[in-house]
PDB file of C-alpha atoms and ligand atoms in Angstrom:
ATOM      1  CA  MET S   1      22.382  79.555-168.750  1.00 67.00           C
ATOM      2  CA  SER S   2      21.369  76.059-167.752  1.00 63.00           C
ATOM      3  CA  GLU S   3      23.441  73.300-169.077  1.00 59.00           C
ATOM      4  CA  THR S   4      20.130  71.852-171.503  1.00 72.00           C
ATOM      5  CA  THR S   5      20.562  75.981-172.936  1.00 90.00           C
ATOM      6  CA  THR S   6      22.042  75.347-176.726  1.00 97.00           C
ATOM      7  CA  HIS S   7      23.776  77.295-178.516  1.00 97.00           C
ATOM      8  CA  VAL S   8      21.998  78.406-181.682  1.00 97.00           C
ATOM      9  CA  GLY S   9      24.787  81.513-183.212  1.00 96.00           C
ATOM     10  CA  SER S  10      27.053  83.821-183.566  1.00 96.00           C
ATOM     11  CA  GLY S  11      27.186  87.259-184.502  1.00 94.00           C
ATOM     12  CA  LYS S  12      30.099  89.091-184.911  1.00 95.00           C
ATOM     13  CA  VAL S  13      29.780  89.870-181.401  1.00 98.00           C
ATOM     14  CA  ARG S  14      26.219  88.569-179.972  1.00 98.00           C
ATOM     15  CA  GLU S  15      25.413  84.482-179.268  1.00 98.00           C
ATOM     16  CA  LEU S  16      22.072  83.935-179.590  1.00 98.00           C
ATOM     17  CA  TYR S  17      21.102  80.329-177.893  1.00 98.00           C
ATOM     18  CA  ALA S  18      17.932  78.492-177.158  1.00 98.00           C
ATOM     19  CA  LEU S  19      15.873  77.731-173.770  1.00 98.00           C
ATOM     20  CA  ASP S  20      13.320  75.481-175.252  1.00 97.00           C
ATOM     21  CA  ASP S  21      10.581  75.381-178.570  1.00 97.00           C
ATOM     22  CA  ASP S  22       9.096  78.514-178.189  1.00 98.00           C
ATOM     23  CA  ARG S  23      11.709  81.257-176.707  1.00 98.00           C
ATOM     24  CA  LEU S  24      15.410  82.827-176.861  1.00 98.00           C
ATOM     25  CA  LEU S  25      17.672  84.524-175.047  1.00 98.00           C
ATOM     26  CA  LEU S  26      20.562  87.241-176.697  1.00 98.00           C
ATOM     27  CA  MET S  27      23.484  87.611-175.088  1.00 98.00           C
ATOM     28  CA  ALA S  28      25.205  91.184-176.697  1.00 98.00           C
ATOM     29  CA  SER S  29      29.642  90.934-175.313  1.00 98.00           C
ATOM     30  CA  ASP S  30      31.589  93.263-174.800  1.00 99.00           C
ATOM     31  CA  ARG S  31      33.416  92.681-177.590  1.00 98.00           C
ATOM     32  CA  ILE S  32      34.171  95.476-179.760  1.00 98.00           C
ATOM     33  CA  SER S  33      34.136  95.418-183.977  1.00 98.00           C
ATOM     34  CA  THR S  34      36.069  98.029-186.384  1.00 98.00           C
ATOM     35  CA  PHE S  35      36.552  97.232-190.213  1.00 96.00           C
ATOM     36  CA  ASP S  36      34.688  94.623-189.197  1.00 95.00           C
ATOM     37  CA  VAL S  37      37.889  93.235-187.284  1.00 98.00           C
ATOM     38  CA  VAL S  38      36.832  91.697-183.752  1.00 98.00           C
ATOM     39  CA  LEU S  39      39.231  93.362-181.632  1.00 98.00           C
ATOM     40  CA  PRO S  40      40.678  91.609-178.845  1.00 98.00           C
ATOM     41  CA  THR S  41      39.943  94.105-175.948  1.00 98.00           C
ATOM     42  CA  GLU S  42      36.327  94.278-174.856  1.00 98.00           C
ATOM     43  CA  ILE S  43      34.774  98.244-173.813  1.00 99.00           C
ATOM     44  CA  PRO S  44      33.166  96.700-169.988  1.00 98.00           C
ATOM     45  CA  ASP S  45      29.144  97.407-170.523  1.00 98.00           C
ATOM     46  CA  LYS S  46      29.107  97.565-174.095  1.00 99.00           C
ATOM     47  CA  GLY S  47      26.835  94.106-173.934  1.00 99.00           C
ATOM     48  CA  ARG S  48      24.454  96.309-171.422  1.00 99.00           C
ATOM     49  CA  VAL S  49      24.017  99.322-172.771  1.00 98.00           C
ATOM     50  CA  LEU S  50      23.433  97.933-176.356  1.00 98.00           C
ATOM     51  CA  THR S  51      20.373  95.809-174.610  1.00 99.00           C
ATOM     52  CA  GLY S  52      19.944  97.843-172.646  1.00 99.00           C
ATOM     53  CA  LEU S  53      18.895 100.607-175.236  1.00 98.00           C
ATOM     54  CA  SER S  54      17.641  97.891-177.179  1.00 98.00           C
ATOM     55  CA  ALA S  55      15.037  96.411-175.091  1.00 99.00           C
ATOM     56  CA  PHE S  56      14.375 100.487-174.133  1.00 99.00           C
ATOM     57  CA  TRP S  57      13.191 101.241-178.070  1.00 99.00           C
ATOM     58  CA  PHE S  58      10.940  97.390-177.778  1.00 99.00           C
ATOM     59  CA  ALA S  59       9.463  99.136-174.993  1.00 98.00           C
ATOM     60  CA  ARG S  60       8.993 103.222-177.037  1.00 98.00           C
ATOM     61  CA  THR S  61       7.633 101.248-180.085  1.00 98.00           C
ATOM     62  CA  ARG S  62       5.642  98.767-179.244  1.00 98.00           C
ATOM     63  CA  ASP S  63       1.991 100.337-180.059  1.00 98.00           C
ATOM     64  CA  LEU S  64       3.792 101.025-183.542  1.00 98.00           C
ATOM     65  CA  VAL S  65       4.748  97.456-183.503  1.00 98.00           C
ATOM     66  CA  GLU S  66       4.784  94.468-182.083  1.00 98.00           C
ATOM     67  CA  ASN S  67       8.438  93.124-180.418  1.00 99.00           C
ATOM     68  CA  HIS S  68      10.046  89.236-179.180  1.00 99.00           C
ATOM     69  CA  LEU S  69      10.897  90.690-176.516  1.00 99.00           C
ATOM     70  CA  LEU S  70       9.850  88.626-173.475  1.00 98.00           C
ATOM     71  CA  GLU S  71      11.899  89.495-170.004  1.00 98.00           C
ATOM     72  CA  ILE S  72      15.019  90.888-169.701  1.00 98.00           C
ATOM     73  CA  ARG S  73      17.275  89.054-167.965  1.00 98.00           C
ATOM     74  CA  PRO S  74      19.400  90.792-164.472  1.00 98.00           C
ATOM     75  CA  ASP S  75      23.099  90.208-166.122  1.00 98.00           C
ATOM     76  CA  GLY S  76      21.594  93.605-167.949  1.00 98.00           C
ATOM     77  CA  ARG S  77      23.725  91.681-171.155  1.00 98.00           C
ATOM     78  CA  SER S  78      20.608  89.263-172.260  1.00 98.00           C
ATOM     79  CA  LEU S  79      17.105  88.793-173.514  1.00 98.00           C
ATOM     80  CA  GLU S  80      14.387  86.482-173.561  1.00 98.00           C
ATOM     81  CA  CYS S  81      12.812  86.675-176.779  1.00 98.00           C
ATOM     82  CA  ARG S  82      10.091  84.793-178.217  1.00 98.00           C
ATOM     83  CA  ARG S  83      10.540  82.635-180.905  1.00 98.00           C
ATOM     84  CA  LEU S  84       9.718  83.787-184.769  1.00 98.00           C
ATOM     85  CA  GLU S  85      10.119  82.307-188.523  1.00 98.00           C
ATOM     86  CA  MET S  86      12.086  85.408-189.193  1.00 98.00           C
ATOM     87  CA  LEU S  87      11.721  87.748-192.653  1.00 98.00           C
ATOM     88  CA  PRO S  88      14.686  86.634-194.909  1.00 97.00           C
ATOM     89  CA  ILE S  89      15.755  90.124-195.557  1.00 98.00           C
ATOM     90  CA  GLU S  90      17.338  92.292-193.736  1.00 97.00           C
ATOM     91  CA  CYS S  91      15.753  96.068-193.864  1.00 98.00           C
ATOM     92  CA  VAL S  92      17.484  99.014-193.787  1.00 98.00           C
ATOM     93  CA  VAL S  93      16.048 102.524-193.893  1.00 98.00           C
ATOM     94  CA  ARG S  94      18.242 105.822-194.217  1.00 98.00           C
ATOM     95  CA  GLY S  95      17.756 109.479-193.820  1.00 98.00           C
ATOM     96  CA  TYR S  96      21.126 110.353-194.571  1.00 98.00           C
ATOM     97  CA  LEU S  97      22.966 109.448-197.034  1.00 98.00           C
ATOM     98  CA  ALA S  98      26.307 107.368-195.968  1.00 98.00           C
ATOM     99  CA  GLY S  99      27.751 104.265-196.983  1.00 95.00           C
ATOM    100  CA  SER S 100      26.552 101.449-199.767  1.00 93.00           C
ATOM    101  CA  GLY S 101      23.982 104.435-199.575  1.00 95.00           C
ATOM    102  CA  TRP S 102      26.474 107.325-200.734  1.00 97.00           C
ATOM    103  CA  LYS S 103      28.469 104.626-202.252  1.00 96.00           C
ATOM    104  CA  ASP S 104      25.444 103.365-204.634  1.00 94.00           C
ATOM    105  CA  TYR S 105      23.708 107.488-205.362  1.00 97.00           C
ATOM    106  CA  ARG S 106      27.026 108.302-206.101  1.00 96.00           C
ATOM    107  CA  ALA S 107      27.571 106.007-209.305  1.00 95.00           C
ATOM    108  CA  SER S 108      23.968 105.665-210.080  1.00 94.00           C
ATOM    109  CA  GLY S 109      21.695 108.466-208.748  1.00 96.00           C
ATOM    110  CA  GLU S 110      19.747 106.364-207.086  1.00 94.00           C
ATOM    111  CA  VAL S 111      19.795 104.802-203.434  1.00 93.00           C
ATOM    112  CA  CYS S 112      18.077 100.082-203.961  1.00 88.00           C
ATOM    113  CA  GLY S 113      15.842 101.612-206.661  1.00 90.00           C
ATOM    114  CA  HIS S 114      14.795 105.092-205.308  1.00 94.00           C
ATOM    115  CA  PRO S 115      16.200 108.059-207.769  1.00 92.00           C
ATOM    116  CA  LEU S 116      17.471 111.079-204.972  1.00 97.00           C
ATOM    117  CA  PRO S 117      17.456 114.458-205.598  1.00 97.00           C
ATOM    118  CA  GLU S 118      20.914 115.132-208.107  1.00 98.00           C
ATOM    119  CA  GLY S 119      23.638 117.583-206.437  1.00 98.00           C
ATOM    120  CA  LEU S 120      23.197 115.375-202.842  1.00 98.00           C
ATOM    121  CA  SER S 121      26.221 115.362-201.325  1.00 98.00           C
ATOM    122  CA  GLU S 122      28.414 112.832-198.615  1.00 98.00           C
ATOM    123  CA  SER S 123      26.092 112.980-195.241  1.00 98.00           C
ATOM    124  CA  ASP S 124      23.423 115.473-196.575  1.00 98.00           C
ATOM    125  CA  ARG S 125      19.652 114.231-194.528  1.00 98.00           C
ATOM    126  CA  LEU S 126      17.910 112.729-197.375  1.00 98.00           C
ATOM    127  CA  PRO S 127      14.503 114.356-198.992  1.00 98.00           C
ATOM    128  CA  GLU S 128      12.239 111.641-196.890  1.00 98.00           C
ATOM    129  CA  PRO S 129      13.975 108.947-195.573  1.00 98.00           C
ATOM    130  CA  ILE S 130      13.788 105.216-197.573  1.00 98.00           C
ATOM    131  CA  PHE S 131      13.802 102.154-196.635  1.00 98.00           C
ATOM    132  CA  THR S 132      16.994  99.899-198.814  1.00 97.00           C
ATOM    133  CA  PRO S 133      16.316  95.996-198.430  1.00 97.00           C
ATOM    134  CA  ALA S 134      19.736  94.013-198.305  1.00 96.00           C
ATOM    135  CA  THR S 135      19.791  90.325-197.751  1.00 95.00           C
ATOM    136  CA  LYS S 136      21.340  88.667-195.141  1.00 87.00           C
ATOM    137  CA  ALA S 137      24.405  87.131-196.493  1.00 80.00           C
ATOM    138  CA  ALA S 138      25.576  84.464-194.613  1.00 70.00           C
ATOM    139  CA  THR S 139      29.586  86.023-194.050  1.00 65.00           C
ATOM    140  CA  GLY S 140      30.839  89.162-194.523  1.00 66.00           C
ATOM    141  CA  HIS S 141      28.114  91.802-196.166  1.00 82.00           C
ATOM    142  CA  ASP S 142      24.983  92.834-196.637  1.00 88.00           C
ATOM    143  CA  GLU S 143      24.006  93.160-199.668  1.00 91.00           C
ATOM    144  CA  ASN S 144      21.347  96.049-201.485  1.00 92.00           C
ATOM    145  CA  ILE S 145      18.581  94.425-203.628  1.00 93.00           C
ATOM    146  CA  THR S 146      15.211  95.858-205.668  1.00 92.00           C
ATOM    147  CA  ARG S 147      12.038  95.957-204.011  1.00 92.00           C
ATOM    148  CA  GLU S 148      11.261  93.524-206.861  1.00 94.00           C
ATOM    149  CA  GLN S 149      13.845  90.860-205.149  1.00 95.00           C
ATOM    150  CA  ALA S 150      12.694  91.819-201.104  1.00 97.00           C
ATOM    151  CA  ALA S 151       9.050  91.649-202.499  1.00 97.00           C
ATOM    152  CA  GLU S 152      10.415  87.812-204.069  1.00 98.00           C
ATOM    153  CA  LEU S 153      11.952  86.629-201.403  1.00 97.00           C
ATOM    154  CA  VAL S 154       9.020  88.199-198.889  1.00 98.00           C
ATOM    155  CA  GLY S 155       6.165  88.590-200.864  1.00 98.00           C
ATOM    156  CA  ALA S 156       4.285  91.702-202.284  1.00 98.00           C
ATOM    157  CA  ASP S 157       1.563  92.370-199.502  1.00 98.00           C
ATOM    158  CA  ARG S 158       4.229  91.504-196.552  1.00 98.00           C
ATOM    159  CA  LEU S 159       7.258  93.756-198.288  1.00 98.00           C
ATOM    160  CA  ARG S 160       4.222  96.054-198.622  1.00 98.00           C
ATOM    161  CA  GLU S 161       3.625  95.662-194.293  1.00 98.00           C
ATOM    162  CA  VAL S 162       7.240  95.370-193.232  1.00 98.00           C
ATOM    163  CA  GLU S 163       8.277  99.003-195.601  1.00 98.00           C
ATOM    164  CA  ALA S 164       5.440 100.899-193.875  1.00 98.00           C
ATOM    165  CA  THR S 165       5.958  99.625-190.103  1.00 98.00           C
ATOM    166  CA  SER S 166       9.826 100.009-191.071  1.00 98.00           C
ATOM    167  CA  LEU S 167       9.943 103.980-191.943  1.00 98.00           C
ATOM    168  CA  THR S 168       7.359 104.518-189.351  1.00 98.00           C
ATOM    169  CA  LEU S 169       9.346 103.190-186.590  1.00 98.00           C
ATOM    170  CA  TYR S 170      12.676 104.308-188.272  1.00 99.00           C
ATOM    171  CA  GLY S 171      11.141 107.948-187.910  1.00 99.00           C
ATOM    172  CA  PHE S 172       9.458 107.307-184.650  1.00 98.00           C
ATOM    173  CA  ALA S 173      12.947 106.769-183.354  1.00 99.00           C
ATOM    174  CA  ALA S 174      14.853 109.518-184.934  1.00 99.00           C
ATOM    175  CA  ALA S 175      12.465 112.546-184.729  1.00 98.00           C
ATOM    176  CA  TYR S 176      13.163 111.042-180.189  1.00 99.00           C
ATOM    177  CA  ALA S 177      17.284 111.225-180.462  1.00 99.00           C
ATOM    178  CA  ALA S 178      17.319 114.023-182.729  1.00 98.00           C
ATOM    179  CA  GLU S 179      16.194 116.189-179.473  1.00 98.00           C
ATOM    180  CA  ARG S 180      18.552 114.394-177.168  1.00 98.00           C
ATOM    181  CA  GLY S 181      21.347 115.030-179.720  1.00 98.00           C
ATOM    182  CA  ILE S 182      21.882 112.120-181.900  1.00 98.00           C
ATOM    183  CA  LEU S 183      20.939 111.072-185.273  1.00 99.00           C
ATOM    184  CA  ILE S 184      20.313 107.949-186.437  1.00 99.00           C
ATOM    185  CA  ALA S 185      20.965 108.355-190.024  1.00 98.00           C
ATOM    186  CA  ASP S 186      20.051 105.364-190.682  1.00 98.00           C
ATOM    187  CA  THR S 187      19.326 101.667-188.822  1.00 98.00           C
ATOM    188  CA  LYS S 188      19.229  97.891-189.766  1.00 98.00           C
ATOM    189  CA  PHE S 189      16.142  95.342-188.494  1.00 97.00           C
ATOM    190  CA  GLU S 190      15.594  91.565-188.393  1.00 98.00           C
ATOM    191  CA  LEU S 191      11.553  91.012-188.705  1.00 98.00           C
ATOM    192  CA  GLY S 192       9.572  87.834-188.201  1.00 98.00           C
ATOM    193  CA  ILE S 193       6.624  85.945-188.125  1.00 98.00           C
ATOM    194  CA  ASP S 194       4.787  85.089-185.292  1.00 98.00           C
ATOM    195  CA  ARG S 195       2.693  81.701-184.908  1.00 98.00           C
ATOM    196  CA  THR S 196      -0.976  83.418-185.644  1.00 98.00           C
ATOM    197  CA  GLY S 197       1.210  85.312-189.253  1.00 98.00           C
ATOM    198  CA  ARG S 198       1.645  88.915-187.066  1.00 98.00           C
ATOM    199  CA  LEU S 199       4.845  90.993-187.910  1.00 98.00           C
ATOM    200  CA  VAL S 200       6.998  91.156-185.453  1.00 99.00           C
ATOM    201  CA  LEU S 201      10.026  93.285-185.123  1.00 99.00           C
ATOM    202  CA  ALA S 202      13.476  91.196-183.581  1.00 98.00           C
ATOM    203  CA  ASP S 203      16.544  90.947-183.197  1.00 98.00           C
ATOM    204  CA  GLU S 204      18.099  94.007-181.363  1.00 98.00           C
ATOM    205  CA  ALA S 205      16.914  98.040-182.364  1.00 98.00           C
ATOM    206  CA  PHE S 206      18.168 101.607-182.628  1.00 98.00           C
ATOM    207  CA  THR S 207      21.487 100.856-180.875  1.00 98.00           C
ATOM    208  CA  PRO S 208      24.737 102.289-181.662  1.00 98.00           C
ATOM    209  CA  ASP S 209      25.660  98.820-183.190  1.00 98.00           C
ATOM    210  CA  SER S 210      22.211  98.150-185.666  1.00 98.00           C
ATOM    211  CA  SER S 211      22.761 102.107-186.395  1.00 98.00           C
ATOM    212  CA  ARG S 212      25.276 104.851-187.279  1.00 98.00           C
ATOM    213  CA  PHE S 213      24.799 107.076-184.890  1.00 98.00           C
ATOM    214  CA  TRP S 214      26.050 111.153-185.457  1.00 98.00           C
ATOM    215  CA  PRO S 215      27.037 113.391-182.919  1.00 98.00           C
ATOM    216  CA  ALA S 216      24.230 116.173-183.754  1.00 98.00           C
ATOM    217  CA  ASP S 217      26.626 119.010-182.875  1.00 98.00           C
ATOM    218  CA  GLN S 218      29.505 117.889-184.955  1.00 98.00           C
ATOM    219  CA  TYR S 219      26.681 117.499-187.784  1.00 98.00           C
ATOM    220  CA  GLU S 220      28.573 118.614-190.778  1.00 98.00           C
ATOM    221  CA  PRO S 221      27.410 116.959-194.563  1.00 98.00           C
ATOM    222  CA  GLY S 222      30.209 116.353-197.616  1.00 98.00           C
ATOM    223  CA  ARG S 223      32.655 114.879-195.294  1.00 98.00           C
ATOM    224  CA  PRO S 224      32.064 111.767-193.801  1.00 98.00           C
ATOM    225  CA  GLN S 225      30.501 111.659-190.261  1.00 98.00           C
ATOM    226  CA  PRO S 226      32.456 111.295-186.974  1.00 98.00           C
ATOM    227  CA  SER S 227      30.663 108.105-184.659  1.00 98.00           C
ATOM    228  CA  TYR S 228      28.792 108.272-182.247  1.00 98.00           C
ATOM    229  CA  ASP S 229      30.382 105.382-180.351  1.00 98.00           C
ATOM    230  CA  LYS S 230      33.286 103.846-182.159  1.00 98.00           C
ATOM    231  CA  GLN S 231      35.507 107.331-183.551  1.00 98.00           C
ATOM    232  CA  PHE S 232      37.962 107.084-180.368  1.00 98.00           C
ATOM    233  CA  VAL S 233      38.274 103.447-181.474  1.00 98.00           C
ATOM    234  CA  ARG S 234      39.142 104.113-185.581  1.00 98.00           C
ATOM    235  CA  ASP S 235      40.826 107.212-185.263  1.00 98.00           C
ATOM    236  CA  TYR S 236      43.499 105.125-182.672  1.00 98.00           C
ATOM    237  CA  CYS S 237      43.402 102.873-185.568  1.00 98.00           C
ATOM    238  CA  GLU S 238      44.029 105.185-188.287  1.00 98.00           C
ATOM    239  CA  THR S 239      47.671 106.081-185.898  1.00 98.00           C
ATOM    240  CA  LEU S 240      49.217 102.580-186.578  1.00 98.00           C
ATOM    241  CA  GLY S 241      48.833 102.686-189.932  1.00 96.00           C
ATOM    242  CA  TRP S 242      47.648  98.589-189.107  1.00 98.00           C
ATOM    243  CA  ASP S 243      46.156  96.993-192.264  1.00 98.00           C
ATOM    244  CA  LYS S 244      42.594  96.710-190.889  1.00 98.00           C
ATOM    245  CA  THR S 245      42.981  92.695-191.614  1.00 98.00           C
ATOM    246  CA  ASP S 246      42.151  90.161-188.146  1.00 98.00           C
ATOM    247  CA  PRO S 247      44.126  89.884-185.826  1.00 98.00           C
ATOM    248  CA  GLY S 248      44.174  93.798-184.864  1.00 98.00           C
ATOM    249  CA  PRO S 249      45.020  95.895-182.875  1.00 98.00           C
ATOM    250  CA  GLU S 250      44.750  95.524-178.509  1.00 98.00           C
ATOM    251  CA  LEU S 251      43.133  99.067-177.285  1.00 98.00           C
ATOM    252  CA  PRO S 252      44.842 101.212-175.070  1.00 98.00           C
ATOM    253  CA  GLU S 253      42.878 102.286-171.750  1.00 98.00           C
ATOM    254  CA  GLU S 254      42.154 105.664-172.548  1.00 98.00           C
ATOM    255  CA  VAL S 255      40.926 104.292-175.313  1.00 98.00           C
ATOM    256  CA  VAL S 256      39.031 102.392-173.368  1.00 98.00           C
ATOM    257  CA  ALA S 257      37.404 104.475-171.222  1.00 98.00           C
ATOM    258  CA  GLY S 258      36.555 107.055-174.198  1.00 98.00           C
ATOM    259  CA  THR S 259      34.791 104.366-175.643  1.00 98.00           C
ATOM    260  CA  ARG S 260      33.423 103.604-172.899  1.00 98.00           C
ATOM    261  CA  ALA S 261      31.484 106.973-171.281  1.00 98.00           C
ATOM    262  CA  ARG S 262      30.510 107.253-175.560  1.00 98.00           C
ATOM    263  CA  TYR S 263      28.166 104.096-175.167  1.00 98.00           C
ATOM    264  CA  VAL S 264      27.300 105.520-172.996  1.00 98.00           C
ATOM    265  CA  GLU S 265      26.427 109.161-172.649  1.00 98.00           C
ATOM    266  CA  ALA S 266      24.078 107.472-175.479  1.00 98.00           C
ATOM    267  CA  PHE S 267      21.940 105.125-173.707  1.00 99.00           C
ATOM    268  CA  GLU S 268      21.643 107.941-170.769  1.00 99.00           C
ATOM    269  CA  LEU S 269      20.592 110.557-174.214  1.00 98.00           C
ATOM    270  CA  LEU S 270      18.314 108.628-175.274  1.00 98.00           C
ATOM    271  CA  ALA S 271      17.182 105.994-172.228  1.00 98.00           C
ATOM    272  CA  GLU S 272      17.379 109.185-169.749  1.00 98.00           C
ATOM    273  CA  ILE S 273      18.111 107.340-167.109  1.00 98.00           C
ATOM    274  CA  PRO S 274      21.142 106.769-165.015  1.00 98.00           C
ATOM    275  CA  PHE S 275      22.876 103.770-166.827  1.00 99.00           C
ATOM    276  CA  ASP S 276      24.292 102.493-162.723  1.00 98.00           C
ATOM    277  CA  ARG S 277      20.268 102.418-162.327  1.00 98.00           C
ATOM    278  CA  TYR S 278      20.633  99.880-165.064  1.00 99.00           C
ATOM    279  CA  LEU S 279      22.951  98.316-163.268  1.00 98.00           C
ATOM    280  CA  ASP S 280      21.183  97.517-160.437  1.00 98.00           C
ATOM    281  CA  ASP S 281      17.300  97.008-161.720  1.00 98.00           C
ATOM    282  CA  PRO S 282      17.607  96.851-165.703  1.00 98.00           C
ATOM    283  CA  GLU S 283      13.357  96.926-166.195  1.00 98.00           C
ATOM    284  CA  VAL S 284      14.086 100.223-165.467  1.00 98.00           C
ATOM    285  CA  VAL S 285      14.544 100.953-169.131  1.00 98.00           C
ATOM    286  CA  LEU S 286      10.373  98.995-170.241  1.00 98.00           C
ATOM    287  CA  ARG S 287       8.562 101.213-167.730  1.00 95.00           C
TER     288      ARG S 287
HETATM  289  C1  PZK Q 301      17.445  85.284-185.128  1.00 93.65           C
HETATM  290  N1  PZK Q 301      19.212  85.789-185.467  1.00 93.65           N
HETATM  291  C2  PZK Q 301      20.802  86.784-185.615  1.00 93.65           C
HETATM  292  C3  PZK Q 301      21.002  87.088-183.418  1.00 93.65           C
HETATM  293  C4  PZK Q 301      22.751  85.719-183.217  1.00 93.65           C
HETATM  294  C5  PZK Q 301      22.493  85.645-184.722  1.00 93.65           C
HETATM  295  N2  PZK Q 301      13.678  86.738-182.236  1.00 93.65           N
HETATM  296  C6  PZK Q 301      14.000  85.365-183.372  1.00 93.65           C
HETATM  297  N3  PZK Q 301      13.341  84.430-183.118  1.00 93.65           N
HETATM  298  C7  PZK Q 301      14.125  83.522-184.656  1.00 93.65           C
HETATM  299  N4  PZK Q 301      15.486  83.276-185.132  1.00 93.65           N
HETATM  300  C8  PZK Q 301      16.253  84.378-184.751  1.00 93.65           C
HETATM  301  C9  PZK Q 301      15.243  85.920-183.589  1.00 93.65           C
HETATM  302  C10 PZK Q 301      15.675  86.950-182.698  1.00 93.65           C
HETATM  303  N5  PZK Q 301      16.508  87.593-182.994  1.00 93.65           N
HETATM  304  C11 PZK Q 301      17.899  85.698-184.656  1.00 93.65           C
HETATM  305  N6  PZK Q 301      19.106  84.542-186.204  1.00 93.65           N
HETATM  306  C12 PZK Q 301      17.994  84.108-185.325  1.00 93.65           C
HETATM  307  C13 PZK Q 301      21.352  86.708-184.173  1.00 93.65           C
HETATM  308  C14 PZK Q 301      22.001  87.305-182.792  1.00 93.65           C
HETATM  309  C15 PZK Q 301      23.005  87.154-183.126  1.00 93.65           C
HETATM  310  F1  PZK Q 301      24.434  85.132-183.206  1.00 93.65           F
END
């Protein structure tokens, strides 16, 4: 980080810096959030796992859609990226009925204007993955919007391209992950436009922070599914009688170690590289 690097944004657990007019640095911390609260205890290497996985997917999907990745820094937790004109929507694809999708289905029988068959249960696989755009809420939660609202924000032609690209990406990653024991229930991307007008995948892609990862061997529709990465943290927090408002609790070392192991396991299952090799040379995920 040079002294001319300027901080331009913060996510809950990530930071964004400007390197120059054309390049940004996206840095993933080891912070973890649960029930929407960032906890005071970090998970060692979590930011490196997420950065490595994201870079892995950018390399694997580059023939499907261009992406913003320029370089992985030797620290393994930061990516140099092309600066884009970001679209003002979150691109969400759902392959299973969970979270707000399940809530909306229960209330109305549809999700973001997609009519769905009757009688689906919580966590059921959908007949086909659906594109369910959301607005970017500055604070708090993204709000699901209809395709018509999304078209007003990005234009009808661009929206068709965004939807097709999102579904293609999800289809590829979900099939790849399922073969390796991880169900990607849903995922959220950010897309941007480069100076030539081309659509480019940005932000992070198919990490457990941007997607719902479920362990395939415990999949059982009709109930909420355990989280691949955060279940130990949630279970521990549920034992405390914590009211889920800030500040959150410190995590004991066995919860930290178990959670770190789950992140590393997800990385190794998907990237098929020992995590220590990534730490030695982060560029291994690009080959
Ligand atoms: C961009 N964010 C969200 C992510 C944060 C904020 N390639 C790009 N070009 C222009 N803007 C962005 C990107 C990307 N990625 C992404 N905000 C702007 C965000 C992580 C941390 F603080």
